[in-house]
C-alpha atoms as one frame of an Amber mdcrd trajectory, in Angstrom:
protein
   0.000   0.000   0.000   1.184   3.486  -0.768   1.605   5.873   2.103  -0.304
   9.154   2.025   1.735  12.278   2.238   0.565  15.001   4.578   0.156  18.104
   2.490   0.564  21.380   4.394   2.913  24.297   4.906   6.644  23.862   4.843
   7.597  22.251   8.177  11.016  23.891   8.171  11.381  27.032  10.239  13.907
  29.816  10.270  16.104  27.936  12.744  15.706  24.589  11.034  13.424  23.081
  13.790   9.840  21.791  13.546   7.339  24.623  13.208   3.903  24.547  14.682
   0.915  25.024  12.469  -0.429  28.449  12.672  -4.021  28.742  13.866  -4.786
  31.302  11.252  -4.532  28.974   8.194  -6.654  30.223   5.445  -9.763  28.375
   4.285  -8.180  27.750   0.884  -5.306  25.813   2.431  -7.798  23.721   4.437
  -9.713  22.844   1.277  -6.453  21.925  -0.492  -5.507  19.564   2.346  -8.947
  17.944   2.211  -8.781  17.407  -1.550  -5.264  15.990  -1.269  -6.236  13.528
   1.437  -9.301  12.311  -0.472  -7.238  11.885  -3.644  -4.610   9.916  -1.722
  -7.334   7.659  -0.357  -8.659   6.994  -3.891  -5.159   6.113  -5.098  -4.795
   3.603  -2.255  -8.093   1.909  -3.177  -7.157   1.695  -6.882  -3.794   0.160
  -6.072  -5.428  -2.416  -3.789  -7.914  -3.398  -6.517  -5.161  -3.719  -9.137
  -3.062  -5.900  -6.830  -6.052  -8.171  -6.168  -6.842  -8.524  -9.900  -3.221
  -9.321 -10.798  -3.022 -11.977  -8.058  -6.294 -13.545  -9.241  -5.068 -13.616
 -12.849  -1.832 -15.288 -11.786  -3.761 -17.925  -9.829  -6.072 -18.568 -12.805
  -3.096 -18.846 -15.141  -1.429 -21.374 -12.832  -4.640 -23.421 -12.627  -5.054
 -23.414 -16.411  -1.456 -24.460 -16.955  -1.882 -27.292 -14.445  -5.047 -28.420
 -16.212  -3.420 -28.217 -19.641  -0.402 -30.188 -18.529  -2.736 -32.901 -17.254
  -3.829 -33.444 -20.886  -0.835 -34.927 -22.685   0.466 -32.866 -25.614  -1.908
 -29.919 -25.215   0.068 -27.395 -23.134   1.723 -25.825 -26.209  -1.437 -25.961
 -28.304  -3.437 -24.285 -25.528  -1.082 -21.308 -25.382  -1.111 -21.073 -29.186
  -4.906 -21.163 -29.238  -5.157 -18.395 -26.653  -2.972 -16.125 -28.774  -5.116
 -16.799 -31.851  -8.277 -16.000 -29.924  -6.837 -12.669 -28.794  -6.124 -11.755
 -32.423  -9.334 -13.033 -34.066 -11.969 -12.424 -31.402 -14.210  -9.395 -31.366
 -13.545  -6.698 -28.789 -16.960  -7.291 -27.186 -18.642 -10.519 -26.130 -18.174
 -13.587 -23.981 -14.746 -15.165 -24.358 -14.857 -18.968 -24.731 -11.716 -21.064
 -25.147 -11.546 -24.838 -24.888  -9.894 -26.222 -21.762  -9.624 -29.478 -19.832
 -12.715 -30.054 -17.668 -12.551 -29.620 -13.929 -11.782 -32.975 -12.311 -12.563
 -34.594  -8.989 -10.381 -37.133  -7.236 -13.348 -39.402  -6.619 -14.134 -39.706
 -10.335 -12.066 -41.767 -12.769 -12.428 -40.339 -16.301 -13.653 -42.815 -18.933
 -11.917 -42.936 -22.326 -14.853 -43.199 -24.728 -12.532 -43.223 -27.726 -11.764
 -46.906 -27.100 -15.393 -47.926 -26.575 -16.993 -50.046 -29.356 -18.957 -47.855
 -31.736 -22.266 -49.664 -31.167 -22.016 -49.180 -27.395 -21.047 -45.543 -27.856
 -24.177 -44.908 -29.975 -26.362 -46.597 -27.365 -24.775 -44.389 -24.699 -25.675
 -41.221 -26.612 -29.307 -42.279 -26.799 -29.466 -42.295 -22.997 -27.861 -38.879
 -22.373 -31.080 -36.891 -22.162 -30.563 -34.078 -19.657 -33.466 -31.708 -20.322
 -36.168 -31.479 -17.719 -35.687 -32.563 -14.120 -32.448 -34.507 -14.445 -29.926
 -34.513 -11.625 -26.611 -32.855 -12.410 -23.596 -35.163 -12.048 -20.797 -33.269
 -13.856 -18.112 -31.423 -11.906 -17.483 -28.849 -14.655 -20.190 -26.201 -15.046
 -20.097 -26.517 -18.832 -21.702 -29.980 -18.672 -24.720 -31.510 -17.012 -23.813
 -35.202 -16.937 -20.469 -36.702 -16.087 -20.583 -38.728 -19.323 -20.711 -35.494
 -21.323 -17.656 -34.230 -19.481 -15.679 -37.398 -20.277 -16.824 -37.335 -23.935
 -15.577 -33.761 -24.247 -12.162 -34.653 -22.824 -11.582 -38.047 -24.486 -13.111
 -37.422 -27.923 -13.729 -33.759 -28.713 -10.266 -32.633 -27.581  -8.484 -35.535
 -29.284  -9.520 -35.296 -32.930  -6.993 -36.579 -35.454  -6.533 -33.403 -37.520
  -8.878 -30.487 -36.833 -11.264 -30.289 -33.918 -13.810 -28.587 -36.164 -14.038
 -29.177 -39.894 -12.992 -26.223 -42.081 -15.873 -24.332 -43.689 -16.060 -21.676
 -46.389 -18.987 -20.034 -48.133 -19.082 -20.167 -51.928 -18.802 -17.191 -54.249
 -21.862 -17.986 -56.394 -21.636 -14.830 -58.621 -18.088 -15.817 -59.529 -19.272
 -19.311 -60.493 -22.079 -17.897 -62.642 -19.612 -15.612 -64.401 -17.073 -18.383
 -65.096 -19.378 -21.355 -65.639 -17.870 -22.256 -68.999 -14.438 -22.659 -67.430
 -15.704 -24.627 -64.402 -18.152 -27.010 -66.065 -21.281 -26.478 -68.098 -24.393
 -27.182 -66.017 -23.042 -26.402 -62.514 -25.302 -23.379 -61.960 -28.339 -25.326
 -63.153 -27.697 -28.076 -60.588 -27.162 -25.596 -57.734 -30.437 -23.817 -58.452
 -32.461 -26.979 -59.150 -31.370 -28.725 -55.927 -31.804 -25.624 -53.734 -28.137
 -25.319 -52.735 -27.601 -21.618 -53.391 -28.697 -20.300 -49.963 -26.692 -22.784
 -47.928 -23.594 -22.248 -50.079 -23.816 -18.469 -49.610 -24.571 -18.708 -45.876
 -21.895 -16.937 -43.800 -21.388 -17.077 -40.032 -18.190 -16.986 -37.986 -18.051
 -19.484 -35.136 -16.415 -20.199 -31.813 -14.582 -23.512 -31.610 -15.232 -24.069
 -27.888 -18.971 -23.541 -28.413 -19.006 -26.180 -31.180 -17.014 -28.679 -29.098
 -19.358 -28.172 -26.170 -22.357 -28.647 -28.470 -21.183 -32.035 -29.730 -20.226
 -33.184 -26.228 -23.665 -32.375 -24.786 -26.097 -32.559 -27.734 -29.127 -34.812
 -27.510 -31.528 -35.288 -30.428 -35.012 -35.888 -29.057 -37.440 -38.138 -30.940
 -40.408 -35.793 -30.739 -42.395 -34.417 -33.658 -40.526 -31.115 -33.609 -37.149
 -32.958 -33.652 -35.813 -30.812 -30.821 -32.080 -30.532 -30.261 -30.796 -30.031
 -26.694 -27.281 -28.903 -25.785 -25.286 -26.707 -23.407 -23.420 -23.467 -24.040
 -21.414 -21.920 -21.230 -23.360 -23.152 -18.218 -26.876 -22.983 -19.697 -29.110
 -25.701 -21.116 -30.452 -24.676 -24.528 -32.754 -26.185 -27.147 -33.925 -25.550
 -30.697 -36.465 -27.258 -32.935 -35.665 -28.481 -36.423 -38.067 -25.976 -37.971
 -36.378 -23.054 -36.229 -32.953 -24.397 -37.236 -33.971 -24.540 -40.918 -35.420
 -21.029 -40.665 -32.123 -19.671 -39.281 -30.307 -21.094 -42.310 -32.840 -19.608
 -44.730 -34.089 -23.068 -45.746 -37.435 -24.854 -45.901 -37.171 -28.033 -43.881
 -40.582 -29.344 -44.909 -39.962 -29.728 -48.651 -37.575 -31.728 -50.759 -36.113
 -35.185 -50.954 -34.675 -36.574 -47.707 -31.601 -38.675 -48.426 -31.239 -40.307
 -44.998 -34.947 -41.169 -44.737 -34.879 -43.053 -48.050 -31.569 -44.855 -47.402
 -32.015 -48.626 -47.229 -31.631 -49.630 -43.555 -29.992 -46.256 -42.904 -26.848
 -47.266 -44.838 -25.206 -45.162 -47.566 -24.787 -46.389 -51.134 -21.536 -48.148
 -52.133 -18.934 -46.178 -54.130 -19.572 -48.217 -57.296 -23.013 -46.586 -57.521
 -21.266 -43.384 -58.677 -20.444 -44.916 -62.097 -23.065 -42.787 -64.006 -21.181
 -39.608 -62.973 -18.023 -40.620 -64.867 -17.267 -40.283 -68.597 -17.576 -43.350
 -70.851 -14.541 -45.600 -70.837 -13.366 -44.542 -67.385 -11.070 -46.756 -65.361
 -12.967 -48.931 -62.839 -10.507 -47.985 -60.090 -11.378 -44.306 -60.535 -14.947
 -44.805 -59.277 -15.196 -43.293 -55.812 -12.887 -40.345 -56.492 -13.973 -36.879
 -57.571 -11.059 -36.064 -59.891 -12.128 -38.561 -62.580 -15.790 -37.427 -62.647
 -17.355 -35.341 -65.377 -16.220 -31.707 -65.002 -19.494 -30.350 -63.596 -19.743
 -33.067 -60.941 -16.049 -32.803 -60.028 -16.368 -29.045 -59.433 -19.674 -29.431
 -57.604 -18.058 -31.891 -55.184 -15.394 -29.282 -54.391 -18.141 -26.839 -53.424
 -19.831 -29.459 -51.246 -16.607 -30.255 -49.370 -16.671 -26.673 -48.028 -20.397
 -26.683 -47.150 -22.507 -29.872 -46.850 -19.820 -32.581 -46.630 -16.870 -30.734
 -45.038 -13.605 -32.645 -44.902 -10.371 -31.942 -43.083  -8.125 -34.436 -44.866
  -8.922 -36.416 -48.023 -10.644 -33.997 -50.413 -10.869 -36.487 -53.309 -12.581
 -39.627 -52.003 -16.389 -39.721 -51.961 -17.567 -41.690 -48.935 -20.642 -42.357
 -46.741 -23.736 -40.265 -47.512 -21.732 -37.981 -49.798 -22.235 -40.779 -52.355
 -26.032 -40.483 -52.074 -25.731 -36.693 -52.209 -23.701 -36.781 -55.436 -26.154
 -39.217 -57.021 -28.936 -36.750 -56.278 -27.005 -34.055 -58.173 -27.716 -35.979
 -61.381 -31.500 -35.899 -60.757 -32.791 -32.411 -61.524 -36.486 -33.331 -61.278
 -36.763 -33.084 -57.475 -35.437 -30.592 -54.945 -33.168 -31.632 -52.086 -34.108
 -31.138 -48.433 -30.831 -29.497 -47.425 -31.822 -28.775 -43.816 -32.784 -32.413
 -43.250 -29.425 -33.554 -44.662 -27.532 -31.250 -42.263 -29.668 -32.370 -39.306
 -28.965 -36.080 -39.881 -25.266 -35.487 -40.547 -24.968 -33.561 -37.261 -26.616
 -36.457 -35.454 -24.260 -38.982 -37.058 -21.247 -36.756 -36.291 -22.187 -36.757
 -32.597 -21.936 -40.568 -32.678 -18.471 -40.445 -34.277 -15.373 -41.167 -32.201
 -12.556 -40.073 -34.483 -13.625 -37.532 -37.109 -13.547 -33.746 -37.058 -16.797
 -32.079 -36.074 -18.705 -30.451 -38.982 -21.141 -27.576 -39.486 -19.555 -24.975
 -37.213 -21.226 -21.983 -38.974 -24.699 -23.584 -38.968 -24.522 -24.646 -35.305
 -23.190 -21.234 -34.282 -26.217 -19.570 -35.890 -28.451 -21.795 -33.739 -26.408
 -21.004 -30.605 -26.556 -17.257 -31.282 -30.348 -17.485 -31.526 -30.784 -19.413
 -28.248 -27.901 -18.038 -26.131 -28.481 -14.437 -25.094 -24.912 -13.285 -24.258
 -22.819 -12.505 -27.310 -19.800 -14.748 -27.919 -16.417 -13.814 -29.306 -15.765
 -15.691 -32.574 -12.331 -17.237 -33.091 -12.936 -18.992 -36.435 -13.534 -16.934
 -39.565 -15.980 -18.145 -42.230 -14.077 -17.073 -45.339 -15.169 -17.095 -48.974
 -14.051 -19.739 -51.455 -13.825 -19.285 -55.194 -11.860 -21.263 -57.785  -8.447
 -19.995 -58.687  -7.385 -19.349 -62.224  -3.797 -18.850 -63.281  -3.641 -15.205
 -64.325   0.084 -15.260 -64.955   1.225 -15.940 -68.486   2.852 -19.265 -68.808
   6.472 -19.180 -69.853   6.777 -20.277 -73.454   9.766 -22.033 -74.901  11.753
 -19.971 -77.412  10.901 -20.850 -80.974  13.869 -22.562 -82.541  14.062 -22.566
 -86.330  14.442 -26.017 -87.841  17.974 -26.808 -88.928  18.656 -26.061 -92.531
  19.742 -28.855 -94.785  23.313 -28.327 -95.918  23.636 -27.258 -99.511  25.480
 -30.049-101.285  27.648 -28.724-104.043  28.264 -30.916-107.085  31.362 -33.106
-106.825  34.527 -31.468-107.979  36.740 -32.801-110.705  39.095 -34.418-108.209
  36.232 -36.024-106.257  34.919 -37.638-109.422  38.358 -38.973-110.194  38.773
 -40.455-106.691  35.341 -42.099-106.854  36.168 -43.854-110.108  39.643 -44.760
-108.853  38.189 -46.402-105.721  35.691 -48.266-107.843  38.476 -49.558-110.042
  40.563 -50.663-107.030  37.569 -52.534-105.553  36.961 -54.405-108.796  40.615
 -55.271-109.003  40.529 -56.841-105.520  37.406 -58.700-106.425  39.011 -60.065
-109.587  41.972 -61.371-107.584  39.651 -63.192-105.206  37.805 -64.843-108.058
  41.053 -65.896-109.660  41.900 -67.750-106.471  38.572 -69.555-106.733  39.284
 -70.508-110.336  42.679 -71.941-109.437  41.107 -73.940-106.575  38.583 -75.507
-108.930  41.243 -76.239-111.491  43.320 -78.020-108.862  40.271 -80.063-107.835
  39.600 -81.110-111.425  43.174 -82.213-111.916  43.166 -84.333-108.748  39.954
 -85.987-109.812  41.322 -86.855-113.279  44.426 -88.319-111.664  42.359 -90.508
-109.312  40.208 -91.758-112.203  43.290 -92.898-114.070  44.583 -94.790-111.022
  41.260 -96.557-110.569  41.305 -97.506-114.268  44.690 -99.140-113.749  43.285
-101.242-110.886  44.673 -99.368-107.902  42.389-100.083-104.944  43.990 -97.697
-102.437  42.729 -94.541-104.131  40.738 -92.305-101.752  37.242 -91.154-102.503
  36.669 -88.018-104.469  36.188 -84.808-102.491  33.152 -82.628-102.983  33.721
 -79.828-105.452  33.845 -76.291-104.002  30.469 -74.536-104.269  31.727 -71.231
-105.616  30.093 -69.331-108.431  31.977 -67.285-110.978  30.001 -64.065-111.600
  30.631 -62.015-114.646  32.984 -59.188-113.739  32.526 -55.664-115.145  35.305
 -53.825-116.739  37.564 -52.220-114.147  39.950 -50.162-116.192  41.499 -47.311
-114.211  39.929 -43.936-115.187  42.048 -42.014-117.617  39.650 -40.441-120.083
  38.864 -36.921-118.911  41.515 -37.045-116.165  44.647 -36.605-118.223  45.937
 -33.879-115.906  46.403 -36.504-113.174  48.481 -38.740-115.444  50.615 -36.100
-117.183  54.311 -36.815-117.027  56.187 -34.441-114.748  58.896 -32.317-116.473
  62.487 -33.472-116.255  64.331 -31.982-113.277  66.893 -29.257-113.930  70.543
 -29.416-112.913  69.927 -27.167-109.902  67.154 -29.455-108.652  69.400 -32.525
-109.067  72.146 -30.823-107.117  69.812 -29.852-104.248  68.405 -33.362-104.133
  71.913 -34.868-103.971  72.843 -32.451-101.149  69.853 -33.522 -99.152
């Protein structure tokens, strides 16, 4: 605490000792002392309040850090999330950030992530908490202890994103560039009633969405009422009101989940009509090999009705039935009913990111009176086109064929000379063959004479050599027309003979 200073006349006297206050102080000095003392008292109170607030903030920070460290691997992410909230959140409104639930030593938290899926679904069907239901949770954000454990073991431990990424679609841009994106896309969007939900925009708070999925209960009444908790309050909303908040009509259109056989989605091979003729069988079930209009339409749906946080190509679960409906332009789609059933199925999931943050936040804003700071921005999505000119390779002129000049006089001479030398070599080879045959004939005649004289030791005749004697062309060395190459050199002079002898 700061000490108050007594404000008055200078206590020093002429002799340096303590001076007594004069009894004739003016009224102005008395008022000044009174104002100074009251101001000093106000400063003391402000300093006490600031010290109390700082100590409380330090205690809260220590408790949050202890809670975050209790959840393995989330201490760093929690600090990072708090910084993001401070940057993205609005200056006014209730601040909600996800945190580990308050625990009690008597309660052992249940890990519902390892529970069989069928048992987990049955558990959700028994978590009704509206009406006169006793509160068993230790954390004020939940009503039942099962909801608290679901929040900690499943909602805070998603594989990639806690909440699925969402973006609203730039429909005017699609209308303007339909020829580039795929002919017929705008017709499908309007015929199936998808325009309003694709253009719907609403920022959301991640903690509010996590708390919704941890506490939501879908009642089986005629109004299809949804019950959940936000902050510490129990809230509810009917299906009709939910569709109205999204600008949709929940009473008209084809319901995909209601017409699904035994509540099971179609297999991927049912998507074959959406692919071009002659497609590869392995490509069925992926969006990249579809016809252009269906491939682009699936991209739009992955940001709105079937949000995905990982594989953006594969078409799975009820997205298959949804894409099959895109090919049927005769009936409108009940978009609100599709979102309602997908939210219900997502609440039964144990390992996927949680979808429909913007749509759920609109329902929370309608039922929850205090305003909430939004930490997730619902941005716009539009296809990207490469506006930069592609680098073109420099045009290289084709190589010119070399101009072949007619053979010179010397080249003609050398060609004929080589031809003559080749024929000469060939003639020599054939002469060898002729001599070989002549030698064979002579040996044979000699053996015949010996046999005629009665000599029995004469060996058998050898087989004649199988060599043909082709007719040889004339191979005279070229002289006609090349006399300059055969002209006799002039006789050397005496000086040349002398120089040659010296060398």
